[in-house]
Short mmCIF file of C-alpha atoms in Angstrom, two decimals:
data_model
loop_
_atom_site.label_atom_id
_atom_site.label_comp_id
_atom_site.label_asym_id
_atom_site.label_seq_id
_atom_site.Cartn_x
_atom_site.Cartn_y
_atom_site.Cartn_z
CA MET J 776 106.79 -143.00 67.00
CA THR J 777 105.13 -142.72 70.13
CA LEU J 778 101.80 -140.77 71.00
CA ASN J 779 101.21 -140.08 74.51
CA GLY J 780 104.25 -142.28 75.58
CA LYS J 781 102.93 -145.14 73.72
CA PHE J 782 104.03 -146.81 70.59
CA TYR J 783 101.53 -145.57 67.89
CA ASP J 784 102.31 -146.90 64.19
CA SER J 785 105.04 -148.50 62.24
CA TYR J 786 104.68 -146.35 59.20
CA ALA J 787 104.67 -143.25 61.40
CA ASP J 788 107.65 -144.35 63.15
CA GLU J 789 110.97 -142.24 62.48
CA ALA J 790 112.52 -145.58 60.94
CA SER J 791 109.77 -145.42 58.17
CA CYS J 792 110.08 -141.78 57.41
CA ARG J 793 113.68 -142.26 56.03
CA PRO J 794 115.54 -144.99 53.92
CA ILE J 795 116.40 -147.83 55.83
CA SER J 796 120.17 -148.29 56.52
CA LYS J 797 121.86 -150.38 53.65
CA PHE J 798 125.70 -150.04 53.66
CA LYS J 799 126.41 -149.42 57.31
CA LEU J 800 125.23 -149.89 60.90
CA GLU J 801 123.48 -147.00 62.43
CA ASP J 802 124.45 -145.91 66.11
CA GLU J 803 120.97 -146.29 67.43
CA PRO J 804 118.64 -148.95 67.60
CA ASN J 805 115.23 -149.22 66.30
CA ASP J 806 111.71 -150.66 67.08
CA PRO J 807 112.00 -154.38 66.14
CA GLU J 808 108.24 -154.39 64.84
CA VAL J 809 108.94 -151.48 62.60
CA ILE J 810 112.34 -153.14 61.05
CA LYS J 811 110.23 -156.29 60.82
CA ASN J 812 107.70 -154.62 58.76
CA LEU J 813 110.23 -152.69 56.77
CA ILE J 814 112.06 -155.78 55.69
CA LEU J 815 108.99 -157.82 55.05
CA ASP J 816 107.59 -154.97 52.62
CA GLU J 817 111.06 -155.46 50.77
CA LEU J 818 110.50 -159.30 50.21
CA LEU J 819 107.42 -158.60 48.87
CA LEU J 820 109.31 -157.55 45.68
CA ASP J 821 110.44 -161.39 45.24
CA GLY J 822 108.81 -163.70 42.99
CA ASN J 823 106.12 -166.03 44.00
CA ALA J 824 107.67 -169.26 45.02
CA LYS J 825 104.81 -171.35 43.89
CA GLN J 826 105.06 -169.94 40.32
CA ASN J 827 108.75 -170.58 40.11
CA LEU J 828 108.89 -173.61 37.86
CA ALA J 829 112.61 -173.15 37.19
CA THR J 830 113.85 -174.39 40.50
CA PHE J 831 114.21 -177.93 41.47
CA CYS J 832 113.97 -176.90 45.36
CA GLN J 833 110.67 -177.23 47.40
CA THR J 834 108.76 -174.34 47.60
CA ASP J 835 105.66 -175.74 49.58
CA LEU J 836 106.10 -176.66 53.16
CA GLU J 837 103.23 -177.47 55.79
CA LYS J 838 102.77 -175.76 58.60
CA ASN J 839 104.29 -178.70 60.81
CA VAL J 840 107.50 -178.28 59.12
CA HIS J 841 107.50 -174.51 59.77
CA GLU J 842 107.02 -175.41 63.38
CA ILE J 843 109.84 -177.95 63.52
CA MET J 844 112.12 -175.41 61.97
CA ASP J 845 111.19 -172.91 64.48
CA LYS J 846 112.01 -175.25 67.46
CA CYS J 847 115.23 -176.40 65.88
CA ILE J 848 116.55 -173.05 64.86
CA ASP J 849 119.02 -172.82 67.66
CA LYS J 850 120.28 -176.38 67.55
CA ASN J 851 123.65 -176.83 66.14
CA MET J 852 123.55 -180.16 64.21
CA ILE J 853 127.32 -180.64 64.39
CA ASP J 854 127.38 -180.47 68.13
CA LYS J 855 126.15 -184.01 68.80
CA ASP J 856 127.31 -183.88 72.31
CA GLU J 857 124.87 -181.21 73.36
CA TYR J 858 122.29 -182.40 70.91
CA PRO J 859 122.54 -186.34 71.07
CA GLN J 860 118.88 -186.81 69.89
CA THR J 861 119.46 -184.73 66.80
CA ALA J 862 122.41 -186.89 66.11
CA GLU J 863 120.18 -189.95 66.44
CA ILE J 864 117.52 -188.49 64.16
CA GLU J 865 120.33 -187.90 61.50
CA ASN J 866 121.59 -191.35 61.76
CA ARG J 867 118.05 -192.79 61.41
CA CYS J 868 117.77 -190.78 58.02
CA VAL J 869 120.90 -192.09 57.01
CA ASN J 870 119.87 -195.73 57.59
CA ILE J 871 116.28 -194.93 55.92
CA ILE J 872 117.95 -193.50 52.87
CA ALA J 873 120.71 -196.20 52.77
CA ASP J 874 117.74 -198.76 52.87
CA LEU J 875 115.68 -196.80 50.09
CA TRP J 876 118.89 -197.11 47.83
CA ASN J 877 119.08 -200.65 48.39
CA SER J 878 122.38 -200.73 50.34
CA PRO J 879 123.61 -204.46 51.12
CA ASN J 880 123.74 -203.30 54.68
CA PRO J 881 121.53 -200.23 55.42
CA THR J 882 122.35 -199.94 59.54
CA GLY J 883 125.99 -200.64 58.87
CA THR J 884 126.96 -198.36 56.32
CA ILE J 885 128.09 -194.70 56.61
CA GLY J 886 126.91 -191.47 55.25
CA CYS J 887 125.88 -187.81 56.45
CA SER J 888 123.71 -185.07 55.94
CA THR J 889 124.99 -181.92 53.89
CA THR J 890 123.88 -178.23 53.36
CA GLY J 891 122.52 -179.99 49.86
CA SER J 892 123.50 -182.05 46.96
CA SER J 893 126.44 -180.02 45.82
CA GLU J 894 128.19 -180.56 49.04
CA ALA J 895 127.37 -184.13 49.30
CA ALA J 896 128.30 -184.62 45.63
CA MET J 897 131.95 -183.21 46.56
CA LEU J 898 132.29 -185.38 49.45
CA GLY J 899 131.36 -188.42 47.05
CA GLY J 900 134.02 -187.25 44.62
CA LEU J 901 136.74 -186.78 47.24
CA ALA J 902 136.07 -190.22 48.46
CA LEU J 903 136.81 -191.45 44.98
CA LYS J 904 140.02 -189.61 44.80
CA TRP J 905 141.40 -190.72 47.97
CA ARG J 906 140.61 -194.41 47.14
CA TRP J 907 142.11 -194.22 43.57
CA ARG J 908 145.30 -192.47 45.12
CA GLU J 909 145.76 -194.98 47.74
CA GLN J 910 145.57 -197.75 45.06
CA ARG J 911 148.08 -195.94 42.62
CA LYS J 912 150.58 -195.29 45.54
CA LYS J 913 150.43 -199.05 46.45
CA GLU J 914 150.88 -199.87 42.81
CA GLY J 915 154.02 -197.46 42.71
CA LYS J 916 152.22 -195.23 40.18
CA PRO J 917 151.99 -191.75 40.12
CA THR J 918 148.87 -189.67 41.31
CA ASP J 919 149.12 -186.19 39.66
CA LYS J 920 146.95 -186.73 37.06
CA PRO J 921 143.49 -187.76 38.21
CA ASN J 922 140.42 -187.50 36.12
CA LEU J 923 136.61 -187.79 36.42
CA ILE J 924 134.16 -188.76 33.81
CA THR J 925 130.55 -187.14 33.85
CA GLY J 926 127.73 -186.38 31.28
CA PRO J 927 126.34 -182.96 31.09
CA VAL J 928 126.45 -182.02 34.58
CA GLN J 929 125.36 -179.19 36.92
CA ILE J 930 128.16 -176.53 38.14
CA CYS J 931 129.17 -178.33 41.57
CA TRP J 932 131.25 -180.89 39.55
CA HIS J 933 133.04 -178.05 37.61
CA LYS J 934 133.80 -176.56 41.15
CA PHE J 935 134.63 -179.86 42.45
CA ALA J 936 137.26 -180.55 39.65
CA LEU J 937 138.53 -177.28 39.93
CA TYR J 938 138.99 -176.96 43.73
CA PHE J 939 140.64 -180.26 44.30
CA ASP J 940 142.63 -180.43 40.98
CA ILE J 941 140.94 -182.98 39.15
CA GLU J 942 140.55 -183.08 35.30
CA LEU J 943 136.82 -183.09 34.45
CA ARG J 944 135.93 -185.03 31.21
CA GLU J 945 132.55 -183.88 30.63
CA ILE J 946 130.72 -185.73 27.80
CA PRO J 947 129.33 -183.27 25.44
CA MET J 948 125.74 -183.24 24.11
CA GLU J 949 125.25 -184.05 20.39
CA GLN J 950 122.51 -183.33 18.09
CA ASP J 951 120.64 -186.71 18.79
CA ARG J 952 122.16 -187.55 22.32
CA TYR J 953 121.83 -185.36 25.33
CA LEU J 954 123.04 -188.00 27.90
CA MET J 955 126.01 -190.15 29.02
CA THR J 956 126.26 -193.34 27.13
CA PRO J 957 128.41 -196.32 27.79
CA GLU J 958 130.19 -195.96 24.45
CA GLU J 959 131.06 -192.44 25.19
CA VAL J 960 132.27 -193.25 28.87
CA LEU J 961 134.75 -195.92 27.36
CA LYS J 962 136.08 -193.18 24.94
CA ARG J 963 137.27 -191.58 28.24
CA VAL J 964 138.33 -193.85 30.91
CA ASP J 965 141.90 -194.91 31.70
CA GLU J 966 143.91 -195.84 34.62
CA ASN J 967 143.87 -192.20 35.98
CA THR J 968 139.98 -191.94 36.29
CA ILE J 969 138.96 -191.93 39.67
CA GLY J 970 135.09 -192.63 38.96
CA VAL J 971 132.36 -192.39 36.76
CA VAL J 972 129.37 -190.10 37.55
CA PRO J 973 125.98 -190.64 35.85
CA THR J 974 123.34 -188.20 36.69
CA LEU J 975 119.81 -189.45 37.92
CA GLY J 976 117.80 -186.42 36.62
CA VAL J 977 120.04 -184.13 34.32
CA THR J 978 119.55 -180.75 35.13
CA PHE J 979 119.35 -179.51 31.49
CA THR J 980 116.62 -182.11 30.31
CA LEU J 981 115.32 -183.71 33.54
CA GLN J 982 116.29 -187.19 31.95
CA TYR J 983 117.96 -190.29 33.74
CA GLU J 984 121.15 -191.58 32.50
CA ASP J 985 121.40 -195.16 32.34
CA VAL J 986 123.52 -196.19 35.33
CA LYS J 987 122.94 -199.79 34.78
CA SER J 988 124.24 -199.97 31.03
CA ILE J 989 127.35 -197.61 32.14
CA SER J 990 128.17 -200.15 35.26
CA ASP J 991 127.90 -203.13 32.68
CA ALA J 992 130.43 -201.34 30.43
CA LEU J 993 132.72 -200.72 33.22
CA ASP J 994 132.65 -204.29 34.05
CA GLN J 995 133.48 -205.46 30.81
CA TYR J 996 136.25 -202.75 30.78
CA GLN J 997 137.56 -204.21 33.91
CA LYS J 998 137.91 -207.78 32.53
CA GLU J 999 139.50 -206.45 29.60
CA THR J 1000 142.06 -204.45 31.29
CA GLY J 1001 141.98 -205.10 35.14
CA ILE J 1002 141.26 -201.43 35.77
CA ASN J 1003 138.35 -201.14 38.44
CA ILE J 1004 136.57 -197.91 38.09
CA PRO J 1005 133.66 -197.09 40.43
CA ILE J 1006 130.66 -194.96 40.05
CA HIS J 1007 129.21 -192.32 42.14
CA VAL J 1008 125.60 -191.46 41.15
CA ASP J 1009 124.50 -187.99 41.31
CA ALA J 1010 120.84 -188.33 42.14
CA ALA J 1011 120.41 -184.82 43.26
CA SER J 1012 116.75 -184.91 42.34
CA GLY J 1013 115.97 -188.30 41.04
CA GLY J 1014 117.40 -189.96 44.41
CA PHE J 1015 113.86 -189.32 46.19
CA VAL J 1016 111.78 -190.04 43.17
CA ALA J 1017 112.85 -193.23 41.05
CA PRO J 1018 112.73 -195.31 44.36
CA PHE J 1019 108.97 -194.30 44.69
CA ILE J 1020 107.73 -194.27 41.31
CA GLN J 1021 110.09 -195.89 39.14
CA PRO J 1022 111.38 -198.85 41.32
CA ASN J 1023 112.24 -201.02 38.40
CA ILE J 1024 114.91 -198.83 37.13
CA ILE J 1025 118.20 -200.32 38.51
CA TRP J 1026 120.62 -197.48 39.55
CA ASP J 1027 121.38 -197.71 43.05
CA PHE J 1028 123.45 -200.11 45.32
CA ARG J 1029 121.96 -203.13 43.52
CA LEU J 1030 124.83 -202.55 41.31
CA PRO J 1031 128.12 -203.44 43.12
CA ARG J 1032 129.94 -201.06 41.26
CA VAL J 1033 128.01 -197.85 42.67
CA LYS J 1034 130.15 -196.95 45.62
CA SER J 1035 128.22 -193.99 46.62
CA ILE J 1036 125.20 -191.77 46.08
CA ASN J 1037 124.41 -188.04 46.84
CA ALA J 1038 120.78 -186.59 46.79
CA SER J 1039 119.10 -183.27 47.94
CA GLY J 1040 116.53 -183.75 50.61
CA HIS J 1041 115.20 -180.05 49.74
CA LYS J 1042 114.44 -180.90 46.43
CA TYR J 1043 112.04 -184.01 45.76
CA GLY J 1044 112.84 -185.13 49.38
CA LEU J 1045 110.10 -182.32 50.35
CA SER J 1046 112.32 -180.72 53.08
CA PRO J 1047 113.01 -176.91 53.36
CA LEU J 1048 116.19 -175.64 52.10
CA GLY J 1049 119.66 -176.67 53.63
CA VAL J 1050 119.82 -180.32 53.52
CA GLY J 1051 121.45 -182.78 51.39
CA TRP J 1052 122.75 -186.69 51.70
CA VAL J 1053 125.61 -188.73 50.75
CA ILE J 1054 125.48 -192.26 51.46
CA TRP J 1055 128.39 -194.95 50.62
CA ARG J 1056 127.81 -198.61 49.72
CA GLU J 1057 129.70 -199.53 52.70
CA LYS J 1058 132.17 -198.07 55.43
CA GLU J 1059 135.01 -199.17 53.71
CA ASP J 1060 134.25 -196.92 50.65
CA LEU J 1061 134.97 -194.02 52.66
CA HIS J 1062 138.68 -193.56 53.34
CA ASN J 1063 139.54 -193.08 57.11
CA ASP J 1064 141.97 -190.17 56.05
CA LEU J 1065 138.77 -188.09 55.45
CA VAL J 1066 137.02 -188.38 58.67
CA PHE J 1067 138.19 -186.05 61.40
CA GLU J 1068 137.73 -186.16 64.97
CA VAL J 1069 136.88 -182.95 67.10
CA ASP J 1070 136.68 -182.72 70.69
CA TYR J 1071 136.12 -178.98 71.47
CA LEU J 1072 132.39 -178.92 71.61
CA GLY J 1073 131.97 -180.97 74.69
CA GLY J 1074 132.81 -184.77 73.65
CA LEU J 1075 134.76 -186.55 70.90
CA MET J 1076 132.96 -186.44 67.45
CA LYS J 1077 133.55 -187.69 63.82
CA THR J 1078 132.85 -185.47 61.36
CA PHE J 1079 133.07 -185.44 57.37
CA THR J 1080 131.83 -182.46 55.75
CA LEU J 1081 132.91 -179.37 53.99
CA ASN J 1082 130.57 -177.14 56.06
CA PHE J 1083 130.44 -177.29 59.88
CA SER J 1084 128.02 -175.23 62.14
CA ARG J 1085 124.28 -175.23 60.65
CA SER J 1086 120.86 -175.78 61.90
CA ALA J 1087 119.28 -179.01 62.81
CA GLY J 1088 115.87 -177.99 61.32
CA PRO J 1089 116.34 -179.28 57.77
CA ILE J 1090 117.44 -182.61 59.05
CA VAL J 1091 114.70 -183.01 61.48
CA SER J 1092 112.21 -181.79 58.87
CA GLN J 1093 113.58 -184.60 56.69
CA TYR J 1094 112.95 -187.21 59.26
CA TYR J 1095 109.36 -185.90 59.83
CA ASN J 1096 108.60 -186.26 55.96
CA PHE J 1097 109.96 -189.80 55.87
CA ILE J 1098 107.76 -190.72 58.82
CA ARG J 1099 104.87 -188.63 57.75
CA HIS J 1100 104.72 -189.87 53.99
CA GLY J 1101 105.99 -193.34 53.95
CA ARG J 1102 106.68 -194.86 50.75
CA ASN J 1103 103.23 -194.87 49.54
CA GLY J 1104 102.82 -190.96 50.30
CA PHE J 1105 106.03 -190.09 48.61
CA ALA J 1106 104.60 -192.23 45.60
CA LYS J 1107 101.43 -190.54 45.52
CA ILE J 1108 102.77 -187.19 45.57
CA HIS J 1109 105.52 -187.67 42.82
CA ASN J 1110 102.98 -189.57 40.58
CA VAL J 1111 100.53 -186.44 40.80
CA CYS J 1112 103.51 -184.02 39.98
CA VAL J 1113 104.46 -186.50 37.07
CA GLY J 1114 100.90 -186.24 35.93
CA HIS J 1115 100.66 -182.45 35.73
CA GLY J 1116 104.13 -182.26 33.84
CA ILE J 1117 102.79 -184.70 31.03
CA PHE J 1118 99.66 -182.54 30.96
CA ILE J 1119 101.84 -179.44 30.36
CA GLY J 1120 104.02 -181.07 27.90
CA GLU J 1121 100.70 -182.31 25.88
CA GLN J 1122 99.39 -178.71 25.82
CA VAL J 1123 102.47 -177.31 24.79
CA SER J 1124 102.73 -179.66 21.89
CA LYS J 1125 99.38 -178.99 20.65
CA LEU J 1126 100.40 -175.28 20.16
CA GLY J 1127 102.23 -176.61 17.16
CA ILE J 1128 105.23 -174.45 17.13
CA PHE J 1129 107.29 -176.50 19.86
CA ASP J 1130 109.35 -179.91 19.86
CA ILE J 1131 109.06 -181.72 22.99
CA ILE J 1132 112.43 -182.80 24.30
CA TYR J 1133 111.54 -184.37 27.35
CA ASP J 1134 107.66 -185.27 27.84
CA GLY J 1135 107.94 -186.03 31.58
CA LYS J 1136 107.18 -189.83 31.60
CA THR J 1137 110.53 -191.53 32.31
CA GLY J 1138 112.54 -189.10 34.57
CA LEU J 1139 111.80 -186.08 36.93
CA PRO J 1140 108.41 -184.61 37.02
CA GLY J 1141 108.38 -181.87 34.43
CA VAL J 1142 108.74 -181.16 30.62
CA ALA J 1143 111.20 -179.58 28.18
CA TRP J 1144 110.73 -178.10 24.88
CA THR J 1145 112.16 -176.03 21.98
CA LEU J 1146 111.01 -174.00 19.25
CA LYS J 1147 110.44 -175.75 15.89
CA LYS J 1148 112.99 -174.83 13.40
CA ASP J 1149 110.22 -173.97 10.79
CA ALA J 1150 108.36 -171.94 13.64
CA LYS J 1151 106.79 -168.70 12.16
CA VAL J 1152 107.42 -166.59 15.57
CA ASN J 1153 108.52 -163.28 16.33
CA PHE J 1154 110.30 -164.18 19.28
CA ASN J 1155 112.66 -166.42 21.12
CA LEU J 1156 112.19 -168.50 24.16
CA TYR J 1157 114.24 -165.81 26.15
CA ASP J 1158 111.41 -163.32 25.19
CA LEU J 1159 108.74 -165.89 26.19
CA SER J 1160 110.39 -166.46 29.77
CA GLU J 1161 110.54 -162.54 30.18
CA ARG J 1162 106.90 -162.12 29.20
CA MET J 1163 105.79 -164.94 31.50
CA LYS J 1164 107.14 -162.95 34.54
CA ILE J 1165 104.71 -160.48 34.01
CA ARG J 1166 102.24 -163.01 35.35
CA GLY J 1167 104.69 -164.11 37.77
CA TRP J 1168 105.74 -167.28 36.28
CA GLN J 1169 109.37 -168.34 36.51
CA VAL J 1170 110.49 -170.53 33.47
CA ALA J 1171 114.09 -171.47 32.68
CA SER J 1172 115.33 -170.84 29.22
CA TYR J 1173 118.78 -171.48 28.34
CA LEU J 1174 121.31 -173.08 25.70
CA LEU J 1175 122.22 -176.79 25.45
CA ASN J 1176 125.74 -176.73 24.37
CA ILE J 1177 125.65 -179.32 21.64
CA THR J 1178 128.51 -180.17 19.53
CA GLU J 1179 128.60 -177.75 16.40
CA LYS J 1180 125.17 -176.54 17.35
CA ASN J 1181 123.43 -174.57 20.12
CA ILE J 1182 119.80 -175.12 20.78
CA VAL J 1183 117.85 -172.96 23.14
CA ILE J 1184 115.15 -174.89 25.17
CA GLN J 1185 112.67 -174.11 27.89
CA ARG J 1186 112.04 -176.18 31.23
CA VAL J 1187 109.43 -176.58 33.50
CA LEU J 1188 109.51 -178.45 36.74
CA VAL J 1189 106.64 -179.66 38.74
CA ARG J 1190 107.02 -179.99 42.45
CA HIS J 1191 104.71 -180.81 45.41
CA GLY J 1192 102.09 -177.95 45.99
CA PHE J 1193 101.24 -177.60 42.39
CA SER J 1194 98.06 -178.33 40.81
CA ARG J 1195 96.26 -179.26 37.97
CA ASP J 1196 94.33 -175.93 37.81
CA MET J 1197 97.82 -173.89 38.25
CA ALA J 1198 99.19 -176.02 35.23
CA GLN J 1199 96.16 -175.02 33.10
CA LEU J 1200 96.52 -171.36 34.31
CA PHE J 1201 100.28 -171.62 33.26
CA ILE J 1202 99.28 -172.88 29.75
CA ASP J 1203 96.57 -169.95 29.55
CA ASP J 1204 99.33 -167.45 30.37
CA LEU J 1205 101.66 -168.99 27.86
CA ILE J 1206 99.19 -169.15 25.10
CA ARG J 1207 98.62 -165.27 26.08
CA SER J 1208 102.20 -164.29 26.10
CA ILE J 1209 102.95 -166.18 22.73
CA ASP J 1210 99.92 -164.04 21.32
CA TYR J 1211 101.17 -160.72 22.70
CA LEU J 1212 104.87 -161.33 21.24
CA GLN J 1213 103.28 -162.31 17.91
CA LYS J 1214 101.52 -159.16 17.63
CA HIS J 1215 104.33 -156.96 19.45
CA PRO J 1216 107.63 -158.28 17.92
CA LEU J 1217 110.82 -156.87 19.65
CA ALA J 1218 113.05 -154.65 17.57
CA SER J 1219 116.05 -156.50 19.13
CA ASN J 1220 115.28 -159.98 17.57
CA ILE J 1221 117.81 -161.12 15.49
CA ASP J 1222 117.76 -164.12 12.88
CA HIS J 1223 117.95 -167.35 14.80
CA ALA J 1224 120.96 -168.93 12.56
CA ASP J 1225 123.08 -168.46 15.69
CA GLY J 1226 120.86 -170.71 17.70
CA GLN J 1227 119.91 -168.09 20.41
CA SER J 1228 116.72 -166.37 18.60
CA PHE J 1229 114.04 -167.35 16.39
CA HIS J 1230 112.74 -164.31 14.69
CA HIS J 1231 111.54 -165.20 11.18
#
């Protein structure tokens, strides 16, 4: 709206006096300041990222990262001829990560950035399939029934198996076993197994699967059968945690059978959303047929990604974090997060109605729990999650698909930007929520025999 020919006020403007367009483009333009304000007002209805304890993704970014992202918003990282220094920075990150994961030749191996760990995981899986298929062809054997062995995995592996026509042999959880074990792997491998995928930080329980013992079991399997089965480690979260605070865990390229690793920079790599990484042990572990050359952006470039054009901002921010924090900085940050997770677990345990499934001490920073079987409560964990939202907390509750029985658990992740004071505030709100639900039971609650609710 104008007054005496000058812009007067955003909320007195015509665009603010009618519903904002939601289903089609309007004919006429609008004042940019007004539209910005209207959209920012809508975004107020989103949750508070700092209180989101359900996500693995980094939600606290310093002002320097925001500035870097802004400076790089128009840089297309795929166009390495126009942005050669950005390409150099990406390559530096690959070398740094390869060194972090104990590659035998950090500056001579190969890897790339991706949009996240899901894309990176799929690239690692494709390399496994191509190598397996090439070997089968040399031996004159059929290539129509590839399979992949995993423990309880994130949805990206189910997508990978479906999209690329691979049988996924996912090891189910059992009552007293939530992770992949060597024994369960050996029950499922055969000559059509393209690879085994242990997870360093299982989505459901935050625990690390024992990559070394699985590798040792496959070594013995090869001695007995002659079948050489490689490992790809899904280190989406743990890849930027274990090297800094659990260096004695052997899970990476120190094991010759580990041929590739993926991780997410925008999780515990402390970078903004939109960056993942996949690194191969050696260049030979990535089949040449999977690398494409393009020349229509100004020069001849090699590319191996499922995505193409994207902003360079998250990659440059990742490099900033590497240089800014160093090994000791990452260790300091993650150890603090671990401490907060352990504190929350201890306080939750003291309430007397929960069993701790993961105490936060040996895997990712965080904690997971379930209701005790004999807990005298008028609610289930889904009710508790919903109640916590009133105070802004996002807490994940979900089923563990365990053989013959379903168990509902609740999980809290602790990331950079979380303090001990916030941890205590969370516990205080948890206690208040439990007290409210005990005094005001929901009529929809049913007996907990189905494993989904816990009303007594």
